[in-house]
Amino acid sequence: MAGNTVTPTASVKLLLNGLEKLEAGTGVGPVDAAVNAVKRALCGVADVRLEEYHVDAITGGTSALVEVWVTMALADRKITARGAGADIIMASVEAVLEGINRLMQLEEEKRLA
């Protein structure tokens, strides 16, 4: 057998409408797995799409700080959100969650208008 046989997995615990939701996901890498876990947690709540993903190293070395930019979409709206930190996975999830929260807030404002 050749190659890597490990399947990247991630679990997330989110608070959705006052209820705690625990989900897991798999992916081609740890960031993909974490984003898929977030999507599973949102299933039936919002059909949010990750359209662009960009990472920049802010500092150098193996303990570098990273900045993650994502473009998220919900229905006909798109927004850009950001996360930063020493852990690329957490910075990525932070950016995705910021984008989701902003999109859902915009949808709620639109619904109430």
PDB file of N, CA and C in Angstrom:
ATOM      1  N   MET A   1       0.847  -1.167   0.000  1.00  0.00           N
ATOM      2  CA  MET A   1       0.000   0.000   0.000  1.00  0.00           C
ATOM      3  C   MET A   1       0.894   1.232   0.000  1.00  0.00           C
ATOM      4  N   ALA A   2       0.546   2.179  -0.831  1.00  0.00           N
ATOM      5  CA  ALA A   2       1.334   3.400  -0.930  1.00  0.00           C
ATOM      6  C   ALA A   2       0.482   4.598  -0.571  1.00  0.00           C
ATOM      7  N   GLY A   3       1.147   5.644  -0.149  1.00  0.00           N
ATOM      8  CA  GLY A   3       0.432   6.892   0.120  1.00  0.00           C
ATOM      9  C   GLY A   3      -0.094   7.000   1.527  1.00  0.00           C
ATOM     10  N   ASN A   4      -0.687   8.118   1.784  1.00  0.00           N
ATOM     11  CA  ASN A   4      -1.241   8.430   3.095  1.00  0.00           C
ATOM     12  C   ASN A   4      -2.642   7.842   3.205  1.00  0.00           C
ATOM     13  N   THR A   5      -2.878   7.075   4.246  1.00  0.00           N
ATOM     14  CA  THR A   5      -4.195   6.448   4.422  1.00  0.00           C
ATOM     15  C   THR A   5      -5.005   7.117   5.521  1.00  0.00           C
ATOM     16  N   VAL A   6      -4.575   8.271   5.976  1.00  0.00           N
ATOM     17  CA  VAL A   6      -5.277   8.993   7.035  1.00  0.00           C
ATOM     18  C   VAL A   6      -6.338   9.897   6.406  1.00  0.00           C
ATOM     19  N   THR A   7      -7.545   9.850   6.944  1.00  0.00           N
ATOM     20  CA  THR A   7      -8.615  10.746   6.497  1.00  0.00           C
ATOM     21  C   THR A   7      -8.716  11.898   7.489  1.00  0.00           C
ATOM     22  N   PRO A   8      -8.434  13.112   7.054  1.00  0.00           N
ATOM     23  CA  PRO A   8      -8.552  14.252   7.962  1.00  0.00           C
ATOM     24  C   PRO A   8      -9.986  14.403   8.472  1.00  0.00           C
ATOM     25  N   THR A   9     -10.125  14.565   9.781  1.00  0.00           N
ATOM     26  CA  THR A   9     -11.441  14.736  10.400  1.00  0.00           C
ATOM     27  C   THR A   9     -11.402  15.927  11.347  1.00  0.00           C
ATOM     28  N   ALA A  10     -12.568  16.483  11.590  1.00  0.00           N
ATOM     29  CA  ALA A  10     -12.686  17.603  12.529  1.00  0.00           C
ATOM     30  C   ALA A  10     -14.060  17.546  13.161  1.00  0.00           C
ATOM     31  N   SER A  11     -14.152  18.066  14.370  1.00  0.00           N
ATOM     32  CA  SER A  11     -15.462  18.205  15.015  1.00  0.00           C
ATOM     33  C   SER A  11     -15.616  19.650  15.467  1.00  0.00           C
ATOM     34  N   VAL A  12     -16.863  20.109  15.444  1.00  0.00           N
ATOM     35  CA  VAL A  12     -17.166  21.473  15.869  1.00  0.00           C
ATOM     36  C   VAL A  12     -18.361  21.449  16.804  1.00  0.00           C
ATOM     37  N   LYS A  13     -18.365  22.395  17.720  1.00  0.00           N
ATOM     38  CA  LYS A  13     -19.513  22.597  18.599  1.00  0.00           C
ATOM     39  C   LYS A  13     -19.941  24.044  18.414  1.00  0.00           C
ATOM     40  N   LEU A  14     -21.159  24.229  17.879  1.00  0.00           N
ATOM     41  CA  LEU A  14     -21.672  25.564  17.590  1.00  0.00           C
ATOM     42  C   LEU A  14     -22.934  25.828  18.385  1.00  0.00           C
ATOM     43  N   LEU A  15     -23.186  27.090  18.643  1.00  0.00           N
ATOM     44  CA  LEU A  15     -24.432  27.518  19.276  1.00  0.00           C
ATOM     45  C   LEU A  15     -25.304  28.113  18.174  1.00  0.00           C
ATOM     46  N   LEU A  16     -26.401  27.416  17.834  1.00  0.00           N
ATOM     47  CA  LEU A  16     -27.306  27.845  16.773  1.00  0.00           C
ATOM     48  C   LEU A  16     -28.677  28.119  17.352  1.00  0.00           C
ATOM     49  N   ASN A  17     -29.095  29.369  17.269  1.00  0.00           N
ATOM     50  CA  ASN A  17     -30.411  29.752  17.793  1.00  0.00           C
ATOM     51  C   ASN A  17     -30.603  29.294  19.239  1.00  0.00           C
ATOM     52  N   GLY A  18     -29.545  29.414  20.043  1.00  0.00           N
ATOM     53  CA  GLY A  18     -29.616  29.060  21.452  1.00  0.00           C
ATOM     54  C   GLY A  18     -29.419  27.587  21.751  1.00  0.00           C
ATOM     55  N   LEU A  19     -29.268  26.751  20.718  1.00  0.00           N
ATOM     56  CA  LEU A  19     -29.073  25.317  20.921  1.00  0.00           C
ATOM     57  C   LEU A  19     -27.656  24.922  20.532  1.00  0.00           C
ATOM     58  N   GLU A  20     -27.036  24.068  21.360  1.00  0.00           N
ATOM     59  CA  GLU A  20     -25.695  23.592  21.072  1.00  0.00           C
ATOM     60  C   GLU A  20     -25.771  22.467  20.048  1.00  0.00           C
ATOM     61  N   LYS A  21     -24.936  22.548  19.019  1.00  0.00           N
ATOM     62  CA  LYS A  21     -24.927  21.541  17.963  1.00  0.00           C
ATOM     63  C   LYS A  21     -23.502  21.031  17.798  1.00  0.00           C
ATOM     64  N   LEU A  22     -23.322  19.715  17.873  1.00  0.00           N
ATOM     65  CA  LEU A  22     -22.018  19.075  17.718  1.00  0.00           C
ATOM     66  C   LEU A  22     -22.031  18.279  16.424  1.00  0.00           C
ATOM     67  N   GLU A  23     -21.067  18.526  15.555  1.00  0.00           N
ATOM     68  CA  GLU A  23     -20.982  17.816  14.277  1.00  0.00           C
ATOM     69  C   GLU A  23     -19.530  17.494  13.964  1.00  0.00           C
ATOM     70  N   ALA A  24     -19.336  16.529  13.073  1.00  0.00           N
ATOM     71  CA  ALA A  24     -18.010  16.148  12.604  1.00  0.00           C
ATOM     72  C   ALA A  24     -18.009  16.170  11.087  1.00  0.00           C
ATOM     73  N   GLY A  25     -16.821  16.305  10.516  1.00  0.00           N
ATOM     74  CA  GLY A  25     -16.690  16.293   9.067  1.00  0.00           C
ATOM     75  C   GLY A  25     -15.341  15.735   8.664  1.00  0.00           C
ATOM     76  N   THR A  26     -15.246  15.302   7.427  1.00  0.00           N
ATOM     77  CA  THR A  26     -13.987  14.837   6.857  1.00  0.00           C
ATOM     78  C   THR A  26     -13.686  15.691   5.641  1.00  0.00           C
ATOM     79  N   GLY A  27     -12.441  15.642   5.187  1.00  0.00           N
ATOM     80  CA  GLY A  27     -12.072  16.431   4.019  1.00  0.00           C
ATOM     81  C   GLY A  27     -10.732  16.010   3.466  1.00  0.00           C
ATOM     82  N   VAL A  28     -10.265  16.735   2.467  1.00  0.00           N
ATOM     83  CA  VAL A  28      -8.980  16.426   1.855  1.00  0.00           C
ATOM     84  C   VAL A  28      -7.816  16.922   2.712  1.00  0.00           C
ATOM     85  N   GLY A  29      -8.102  17.759   3.680  1.00  0.00           N
ATOM     86  CA  GLY A  29      -7.121  18.271   4.631  1.00  0.00           C
ATOM     87  C   GLY A  29      -7.852  18.730   5.875  1.00  0.00           C
ATOM     88  N   PRO A  30      -7.125  19.155   6.899  1.00  0.00           N
ATOM     89  CA  PRO A  30      -7.777  19.532   8.156  1.00  0.00           C
ATOM     90  C   PRO A  30      -8.677  20.762   8.051  1.00  0.00           C
ATOM     91  N   VAL A  31      -8.313  21.735   7.224  1.00  0.00           N
ATOM     92  CA  VAL A  31      -9.165  22.917   7.063  1.00  0.00           C
ATOM     93  C   VAL A  31     -10.455  22.523   6.354  1.00  0.00           C
ATOM     94  N   ASP A  32     -10.350  21.729   5.299  1.00  0.00           N
ATOM     95  CA  ASP A  32     -11.527  21.251   4.574  1.00  0.00           C
ATOM     96  C   ASP A  32     -12.440  20.456   5.503  1.00  0.00           C
ATOM     97  N   ALA A  33     -11.860  19.613   6.347  1.00  0.00           N
ATOM     98  CA  ALA A  33     -12.651  18.826   7.300  1.00  0.00           C
ATOM     99  C   ALA A  33     -13.386  19.735   8.282  1.00  0.00           C
ATOM    100  N   ALA A  34     -12.713  20.756   8.787  1.00  0.00           N
ATOM    101  CA  ALA A  34     -13.344  21.676   9.741  1.00  0.00           C
ATOM    102  C   ALA A  34     -14.476  22.459   9.083  1.00  0.00           C
ATOM    103  N   VAL A  35     -14.259  22.934   7.862  1.00  0.00           N
ATOM    104  CA  VAL A  35     -15.308  23.674   7.152  1.00  0.00           C
ATOM    105  C   VAL A  35     -16.490  22.751   6.856  1.00  0.00           C
ATOM    106  N   ASN A  36     -16.216  21.504   6.482  1.00  0.00           N
ATOM    107  CA  ASN A  36     -17.302  20.550   6.240  1.00  0.00           C
ATOM    108  C   ASN A  36     -18.087  20.255   7.512  1.00  0.00           C
ATOM    109  N   ALA A  37     -17.417  20.214   8.653  1.00  0.00           N
ATOM    110  CA  ALA A  37     -18.116  20.008   9.928  1.00  0.00           C
ATOM    111  C   ALA A  37     -19.035  21.192  10.228  1.00  0.00           C
ATOM    112  N   VAL A  38     -18.569  22.402   9.956  1.00  0.00           N
ATOM    113  CA  VAL A  38     -19.407  23.593  10.156  1.00  0.00           C
ATOM    114  C   VAL A  38     -20.623  23.526   9.237  1.00  0.00           C
ATOM    115  N   LYS A  39     -20.409  23.156   7.967  1.00  0.00           N
ATOM    116  CA  LYS A  39     -21.521  23.046   7.016  1.00  0.00           C
ATOM    117  C   LYS A  39     -22.556  22.024   7.494  1.00  0.00           C
ATOM    118  N   ARG A  40     -22.072  20.900   8.020  1.00  0.00           N
ATOM    119  CA  ARG A  40     -23.010  19.873   8.526  1.00  0.00           C
ATOM    120  C   ARG A  40     -23.822  20.412   9.695  1.00  0.00           C
ATOM    121  N   ALA A  41     -23.188  21.202  10.549  1.00  0.00           N
ATOM    122  CA  ALA A  41     -23.900  21.776  11.695  1.00  0.00           C
ATOM    123  C   ALA A  41     -24.987  22.741  11.228  1.00  0.00           C
ATOM    124  N   LEU A  42     -24.762  23.394  10.095  1.00  0.00           N
ATOM    125  CA  LEU A  42     -25.720  24.374   9.573  1.00  0.00           C
ATOM    126  C   LEU A  42     -26.795  23.754   8.689  1.00  0.00           C
ATOM    127  N   CYS A  43     -26.684  22.469   8.400  1.00  0.00           N
ATOM    128  CA  CYS A  43     -27.632  21.802   7.510  1.00  0.00           C
ATOM    129  C   CYS A  43     -29.066  22.072   7.967  1.00  0.00           C
ATOM    130  N   GLY A  44     -29.876  22.585   7.063  1.00  0.00           N
ATOM    131  CA  GLY A  44     -31.258  22.909   7.387  1.00  0.00           C
ATOM    132  C   GLY A  44     -31.434  24.301   7.956  1.00  0.00           C
ATOM    133  N   VAL A  45     -30.337  24.975   8.294  1.00  0.00           N
ATOM    134  CA  VAL A  45     -30.413  26.335   8.844  1.00  0.00           C
ATOM    135  C   VAL A  45     -30.080  27.357   7.761  1.00  0.00           C
ATOM    136  N   ALA A  46     -28.976  27.142   7.066  1.00  0.00           N
ATOM    137  CA  ALA A  46     -28.552  28.079   6.022  1.00  0.00           C
ATOM    138  C   ALA A  46     -27.704  27.347   4.992  1.00  0.00           C
ATOM    139  N   ASP A  47     -27.924  27.657   3.735  1.00  0.00           N
ATOM    140  CA  ASP A  47     -27.158  27.064   2.642  1.00  0.00           C
ATOM    141  C   ASP A  47     -26.029  28.016   2.253  1.00  0.00           C
ATOM    142  N   VAL A  48     -25.053  28.124   3.144  1.00  0.00           N
ATOM    143  CA  VAL A  48     -23.935  29.043   2.946  1.00  0.00           C
ATOM    144  C   VAL A  48     -22.850  28.333   2.140  1.00  0.00           C
ATOM    145  N   ARG A  49     -22.264  29.060   1.180  1.00  0.00           N
ATOM    146  CA  ARG A  49     -21.217  28.490   0.342  1.00  0.00           C
ATOM    147  C   ARG A  49     -19.897  29.228   0.564  1.00  0.00           C
ATOM    148  N   LEU A  50     -18.822  28.466   0.630  1.00  0.00           N
ATOM    149  CA  LEU A  50     -17.469  29.033   0.663  1.00  0.00           C
ATOM    150  C   LEU A  50     -17.013  29.131  -0.787  1.00  0.00           C
ATOM    151  N   GLU A  51     -16.824  30.349  -1.282  1.00  0.00           N
ATOM    152  CA  GLU A  51     -16.485  30.536  -2.690  1.00  0.00           C
ATOM    153  C   GLU A  51     -15.005  30.808  -2.927  1.00  0.00           C
ATOM    154  N   GLU A  52     -14.340  31.458  -1.972  1.00  0.00           N
ATOM    155  CA  GLU A  52     -12.905  31.711  -2.103  1.00  0.00           C
ATOM    156  C   GLU A  52     -12.239  31.550  -0.747  1.00  0.00           C
ATOM    157  N   TYR A  53     -10.984  31.106  -0.771  1.00  0.00           N
ATOM    158  CA  TYR A  53     -10.206  30.888   0.445  1.00  0.00           C
ATOM    159  C   TYR A  53      -8.780  31.337   0.164  1.00  0.00           C
ATOM    160  N   HIS A  54      -8.238  32.206   1.026  1.00  0.00           N
ATOM    161  CA  HIS A  54      -6.889  32.727   0.827  1.00  0.00           C
ATOM    162  C   HIS A  54      -6.178  32.816   2.176  1.00  0.00           C
ATOM    163  N   VAL A  55      -4.911  32.386   2.207  1.00  0.00           N
ATOM    164  CA  VAL A  55      -4.103  32.437   3.435  1.00  0.00           C
ATOM    165  C   VAL A  55      -2.820  33.210   3.166  1.00  0.00           C
ATOM    166  N   ASP A  56      -2.462  34.090   4.103  1.00  0.00           N
ATOM    167  CA  ASP A  56      -1.178  34.790   4.074  1.00  0.00           C
ATOM    168  C   ASP A  56      -0.470  34.545   5.396  1.00  0.00           C
ATOM    169  N   ALA A  57       0.829  34.280   5.328  1.00  0.00           N
ATOM    170  CA  ALA A  57       1.639  34.213   6.543  1.00  0.00           C
ATOM    171  C   ALA A  57       2.008  35.644   6.919  1.00  0.00           C
ATOM    172  N   ILE A  58       1.659  36.036   8.141  1.00  0.00           N
ATOM    173  CA  ILE A  58       1.951  37.394   8.610  1.00  0.00           C
ATOM    174  C   ILE A  58       3.382  37.473   9.126  1.00  0.00           C
ATOM    175  N   THR A  59       3.815  36.408   9.799  1.00  0.00           N
ATOM    176  CA  THR A  59       5.187  36.316  10.298  1.00  0.00           C
ATOM    177  C   THR A  59       5.806  35.049   9.725  1.00  0.00           C
ATOM    178  N   GLY A  60       7.100  34.839   9.964  1.00  0.00           N
ATOM    179  CA  GLY A  60       7.792  33.683   9.416  1.00  0.00           C
ATOM    180  C   GLY A  60       7.965  32.562  10.426  1.00  0.00           C
ATOM    181  N   GLY A  61       8.475  31.445   9.945  1.00  0.00           N
ATOM    182  CA  GLY A  61       8.777  30.313  10.809  1.00  0.00           C
ATOM    183  C   GLY A  61       7.600  29.372  11.000  1.00  0.00           C
ATOM    184  N   THR A  62       7.863  28.299  11.747  1.00  0.00           N
ATOM    185  CA  THR A  62       6.822  27.287  11.952  1.00  0.00           C
ATOM    186  C   THR A  62       5.731  27.750  12.899  1.00  0.00           C
ATOM    187  N   SER A  63       5.990  28.798  13.660  1.00  0.00           N
ATOM    188  CA  SER A  63       4.956  29.336  14.554  1.00  0.00           C
ATOM    189  C   SER A  63       4.380  30.639  13.992  1.00  0.00           C
ATOM    190  N   ALA A  64       4.389  30.752  12.674  1.00  0.00           N
ATOM    191  CA  ALA A  64       3.937  31.977  12.013  1.00  0.00           C
ATOM    192  C   ALA A  64       2.478  32.279  12.306  1.00  0.00           C
ATOM    193  N   LEU A  65       2.176  33.557  12.388  1.00  0.00           N
ATOM    194  CA  LEU A  65       0.786  33.992  12.440  1.00  0.00           C
ATOM    195  C   LEU A  65       0.256  33.995  11.016  1.00  0.00           C
ATOM    196  N   VAL A  66      -0.987  33.553  10.847  1.00  0.00           N
ATOM    197  CA  VAL A  66      -1.594  33.543   9.525  1.00  0.00           C
ATOM    198  C   VAL A  66      -2.842  34.412   9.517  1.00  0.00           C
ATOM    199  N   GLU A  67      -3.153  34.911   8.351  1.00  0.00           N
ATOM    200  CA  GLU A  67      -4.384  35.660   8.141  1.00  0.00           C
ATOM    201  C   GLU A  67      -5.146  34.932   7.037  1.00  0.00           C
ATOM    202  N   VAL A  68      -6.401  34.603   7.311  1.00  0.00           N
ATOM    203  CA  VAL A  68      -7.241  33.870   6.367  1.00  0.00           C
ATOM    204  C   VAL A  68      -8.363  34.790   5.904  1.00  0.00           C
ATOM    205  N   TRP A  69      -8.554  34.857   4.600  1.00  0.00           N
ATOM    206  CA  TRP A  69      -9.656  35.616   4.002  1.00  0.00           C
ATOM    207  C   TRP A  69     -10.549  34.640   3.259  1.00  0.00           C
ATOM    208  N   VAL A  70     -11.845  34.726   3.470  1.00  0.00           N
ATOM    209  CA  VAL A  70     -12.791  33.873   2.759  1.00  0.00           C
ATOM    210  C   VAL A  70     -13.869  34.742   2.117  1.00  0.00           C
ATOM    211  N   THR A  71     -14.376  34.281   1.007  1.00  0.00           N
ATOM    212  CA  THR A  71     -15.574  34.871   0.414  1.00  0.00           C
ATOM    213  C   THR A  71     -16.678  33.851   0.601  1.00  0.00           C
ATOM    214  N   MET A  72     -17.727  34.269   1.295  1.00  0.00           N
ATOM    215  CA  MET A  72     -18.863  33.403   1.596  1.00  0.00           C
ATOM    216  C   MET A  72     -20.080  33.936   0.846  1.00  0.00           C
ATOM    217  N   ALA A  73     -20.990  33.015   0.485  1.00  0.00           N
ATOM    218  CA  ALA A  73     -22.204  33.419  -0.222  1.00  0.00           C
ATOM    219  C   ALA A  73     -23.412  32.722   0.382  1.00  0.00           C
ATOM    220  N   LEU A  74     -24.519  33.441   0.388  1.00  0.00           N
ATOM    221  CA  LEU A  74     -25.815  32.915   0.816  1.00  0.00           C
ATOM    222  C   LEU A  74     -26.845  33.547  -0.102  1.00  0.00           C
ATOM    223  N   ALA A  75     -27.542  32.712  -0.865  1.00  0.00           N
ATOM    224  CA  ALA A  75     -28.495  33.190  -1.871  1.00  0.00           C
ATOM    225  C   ALA A  75     -27.746  34.127  -2.818  1.00  0.00           C
ATOM    226  N   ASP A  76     -28.187  35.377  -2.949  1.00  0.00           N
ATOM    227  CA  ASP A  76     -27.561  36.309  -3.892  1.00  0.00           C
ATOM    228  C   ASP A  76     -26.559  37.254  -3.230  1.00  0.00           C
ATOM    229  N   ARG A  77     -26.226  37.009  -1.961  1.00  0.00           N
ATOM    230  CA  ARG A  77     -25.295  37.890  -1.242  1.00  0.00           C
ATOM    231  C   ARG A  77     -23.927  37.237  -1.096  1.00  0.00           C
ATOM    232  N   LYS A  78     -22.882  38.064  -1.200  1.00  0.00           N
ATOM    233  CA  LYS A  78     -21.507  37.615  -0.978  1.00  0.00           C
ATOM    234  C   LYS A  78     -20.840  38.584  -0.025  1.00  0.00           C
ATOM    235  N   ILE A  79     -20.024  38.051   0.861  1.00  0.00           N
ATOM    236  CA  ILE A  79     -19.242  38.902   1.758  1.00  0.00           C
ATOM    237  C   ILE A  79     -17.840  38.311   1.892  1.00  0.00           C
ATOM    238  N   THR A  80     -16.913  39.147   2.315  1.00  0.00           N
ATOM    239  CA  THR A  80     -15.554  38.711   2.618  1.00  0.00           C
ATOM    240  C   THR A  80     -15.373  38.805   4.124  1.00  0.00           C
ATOM    241  N   ALA A  81     -14.781  37.762   4.696  1.00  0.00           N
ATOM    242  CA  ALA A  81     -14.546  37.729   6.140  1.00  0.00           C
ATOM    243  C   ALA A  81     -13.110  37.296   6.387  1.00  0.00           C
ATOM    244  N   ARG A  82     -12.635  37.552   7.596  1.00  0.00           N
ATOM    245  CA  ARG A  82     -11.234  37.287   7.911  1.00  0.00           C
ATOM    246  C   ARG A  82     -11.080  36.646   9.278  1.00  0.00           C
ATOM    247  N   GLY A  83     -10.038  35.845   9.411  1.00  0.00           N
ATOM    248  CA  GLY A  83      -9.633  35.280  10.687  1.00  0.00           C
ATOM    249  C   GLY A  83      -8.117  35.319  10.753  1.00  0.00           C
ATOM    250  N   ALA A  84      -7.565  35.340  11.952  1.00  0.00           N
ATOM    251  CA  ALA A  84      -6.111  35.390  12.090  1.00  0.00           C
ATOM    252  C   ALA A  84      -5.701  34.665  13.356  1.00  0.00           C
ATOM    253  N   GLY A  85      -4.487  34.123  13.350  1.00  0.00           N
ATOM    254  CA  GLY A  85      -3.963  33.459  14.530  1.00  0.00           C
ATOM    255  C   GLY A  85      -2.791  32.568  14.183  1.00  0.00           C
ATOM    256  N   ALA A  86      -2.259  31.896  15.190  1.00  0.00           N
ATOM    257  CA  ALA A  86      -1.123  31.006  14.992  1.00  0.00           C
ATOM    258  C   ALA A  86      -1.554  29.637  14.481  1.00  0.00           C
ATOM    259  N   ASP A  87      -2.822  29.296  14.630  1.00  0.00           N
ATOM    260  CA  ASP A  87      -3.358  28.005  14.200  1.00  0.00           C
ATOM    261  C   ASP A  87      -4.172  28.222  12.928  1.00  0.00           C
ATOM    262  N   ILE A  88      -3.686  27.699  11.801  1.00  0.00           N
ATOM    263  CA  ILE A  88      -4.344  27.933  10.518  1.00  0.00           C
ATOM    264  C   ILE A  88      -5.762  27.369  10.487  1.00  0.00           C
ATOM    265  N   ILE A  89      -5.991  26.271  11.177  1.00  0.00           N
ATOM    266  CA  ILE A  89      -7.331  25.674  11.189  1.00  0.00           C
ATOM    267  C   ILE A  89      -8.296  26.572  11.944  1.00  0.00           C
ATOM    268  N   MET A  90      -7.894  27.022  13.133  1.00  0.00           N
ATOM    269  CA  MET A  90      -8.769  27.892  13.922  1.00  0.00           C
ATOM    270  C   MET A  90      -8.982  29.240  13.226  1.00  0.00           C
ATOM    271  N   ALA A  91      -7.939  29.781  12.606  1.00  0.00           N
ATOM    272  CA  ALA A  91      -8.092  31.042  11.875  1.00  0.00           C
ATOM    273  C   ALA A  91      -9.061  30.865  10.710  1.00  0.00           C
ATOM    274  N   SER A  92      -9.007  29.712  10.060  1.00  0.00           N
ATOM    275  CA  SER A  92      -9.917  29.425   8.948  1.00  0.00           C
ATOM    276  C   SER A  92     -11.351  29.309   9.430  1.00  0.00           C
ATOM    277  N   VAL A  93     -11.554  28.570  10.510  1.00  0.00           N
ATOM    278  CA  VAL A  93     -12.904  28.411  11.064  1.00  0.00           C
ATOM    279  C   VAL A  93     -13.430  29.761  11.543  1.00  0.00           C
ATOM    280  N   GLU A  94     -12.567  30.565  12.169  1.00  0.00           N
ATOM    281  CA  GLU A  94     -12.967  31.904  12.623  1.00  0.00           C
ATOM    282  C   GLU A  94     -13.454  32.747  11.446  1.00  0.00           C
ATOM    283  N   ALA A  95     -12.730  32.703  10.327  1.00  0.00           N
ATOM    284  CA  ALA A  95     -13.129  33.469   9.146  1.00  0.00           C
ATOM    285  C   ALA A  95     -14.460  32.966   8.596  1.00  0.00           C
ATOM    286  N   VAL A  96     -14.609  31.647   8.496  1.00  0.00           N
ATOM    287  CA  VAL A  96     -15.851  31.066   7.976  1.00  0.00           C
ATOM    288  C   VAL A  96     -17.026  31.425   8.877  1.00  0.00           C
ATOM    289  N   LEU A  97     -16.847  31.293  10.191  1.00  0.00           N
ATOM    290  CA  LEU A  97     -17.945  31.612  11.111  1.00  0.00           C
ATOM    291  C   LEU A  97     -18.294  33.099  11.084  1.00  0.00           C
ATOM    292  N   GLU A  98     -17.279  33.964  10.962  1.00  0.00           N
ATOM    293  CA  GLU A  98     -17.561  35.399  10.843  1.00  0.00           C
ATOM    294  C   GLU A  98     -18.409  35.652   9.597  1.00  0.00           C
ATOM    295  N   GLY A  99     -18.035  35.017   8.490  1.00  0.00           N
ATOM    296  CA  GLY A  99     -18.794  35.175   7.257  1.00  0.00           C
ATOM    297  C   GLY A  99     -20.214  34.661   7.381  1.00  0.00           C
ATOM    298  N   ILE A 100     -20.376  33.496   7.980  1.00  0.00           N
ATOM    299  CA  ILE A 100     -21.711  32.917   8.168  1.00  0.00           C
ATOM    300  C   ILE A 100     -22.566  33.822   9.038  1.00  0.00           C
ATOM    301  N   ASN A 101     -22.009  34.280  10.147  1.00  0.00           N
ATOM    302  CA  ASN A 101     -22.772  35.152  11.049  1.00  0.00           C
ATOM    303  C   ASN A 101     -23.212  36.434  10.354  1.00  0.00           C
ATOM    304  N   ARG A 102     -22.309  37.039   9.593  1.00  0.00           N
ATOM    305  CA  ARG A 102     -22.664  38.276   8.890  1.00  0.00           C
ATOM    306  C   ARG A 102     -23.728  38.034   7.829  1.00  0.00           C
ATOM    307  N   LEU A 103     -23.605  36.932   7.076  1.00  0.00           N
ATOM    308  CA  LEU A 103     -24.602  36.625   6.050  1.00  0.00           C
ATOM    309  C   LEU A 103     -25.967  36.344   6.660  1.00  0.00           C
ATOM    310  N   MET A 104     -25.983  35.597   7.751  1.00  0.00           N
ATOM    311  CA  MET A 104     -27.259  35.286   8.389  1.00  0.00           C
ATOM    312  C   MET A 104     -27.886  36.547   8.982  1.00  0.00           C
ATOM    313  N   GLN A 105     -27.055  37.456   9.500  1.00  0.00           N
ATOM    314  CA  GLN A 105     -27.567  38.725  10.021  1.00  0.00           C
ATOM    315  C   GLN A 105     -28.176  39.558   8.888  1.00  0.00           C
ATOM    316  N   LEU A 106     -27.507  39.598   7.738  1.00  0.00           N
ATOM    317  CA  LEU A 106     -28.040  40.331   6.592  1.00  0.00           C
ATOM    318  C   LEU A 106     -29.360  39.731   6.116  1.00  0.00           C
ATOM    319  N   GLU A 107     -29.445  38.408   6.108  1.00  0.00           N
ATOM    320  CA  GLU A 107     -30.693  37.745   5.706  1.00  0.00           C
ATOM    321  C   GLU A 107     -31.822  38.064   6.682  1.00  0.00           C
ATOM    322  N   GLU A 108     -31.495  38.095   7.967  1.00  0.00           N
ATOM    323  CA  GLU A 108     -32.510  38.417   8.979  1.00  0.00           C
ATOM    324  C   GLU A 108     -32.980  39.861   8.821  1.00  0.00           C
ATOM    325  N   GLU A 109     -32.049  40.786   8.581  1.00  0.00           N
ATOM    326  CA  GLU A 109     -32.419  42.186   8.366  1.00  0.00           C
ATOM    327  C   GLU A 109     -33.296  42.328   7.130  1.00  0.00           C
ATOM    328  N   LYS A 110     -32.963  41.589   6.080  1.00  0.00           N
ATOM    329  CA  LYS A 110     -33.758  41.616   4.848  1.00  0.00           C
ATOM    330  C   LYS A 110     -35.169  41.074   5.109  1.00  0.00           C
ATOM    331  N   ARG A 111     -35.250  40.011   5.887  1.00  0.00           N
ATOM    332  CA  ARG A 111     -36.542  39.396   6.201  1.00  0.00           C
ATOM    333  C   ARG A 111     -37.427  40.345   7.009  1.00  0.00           C
ATOM    334  N   LEU A 112     -36.807  41.110   7.914  1.00  0.00           N
ATOM    335  CA  LEU A 112     -37.566  42.013   8.783  1.00  0.00           C
ATOM    336  C   LEU A 112     -37.904  43.346   8.119  1.00  0.00           C
ATOM    337  N   ALA A 113     -37.248  43.660   7.016  1.00  0.00           N
ATOM    338  CA  ALA A 113     -37.466  44.961   6.342  1.00  0.00           C
ATOM    339  C   ALA A 113     -38.816  45.036   5.653  1.00  0.00           C
TER     340      ALA A 113
END
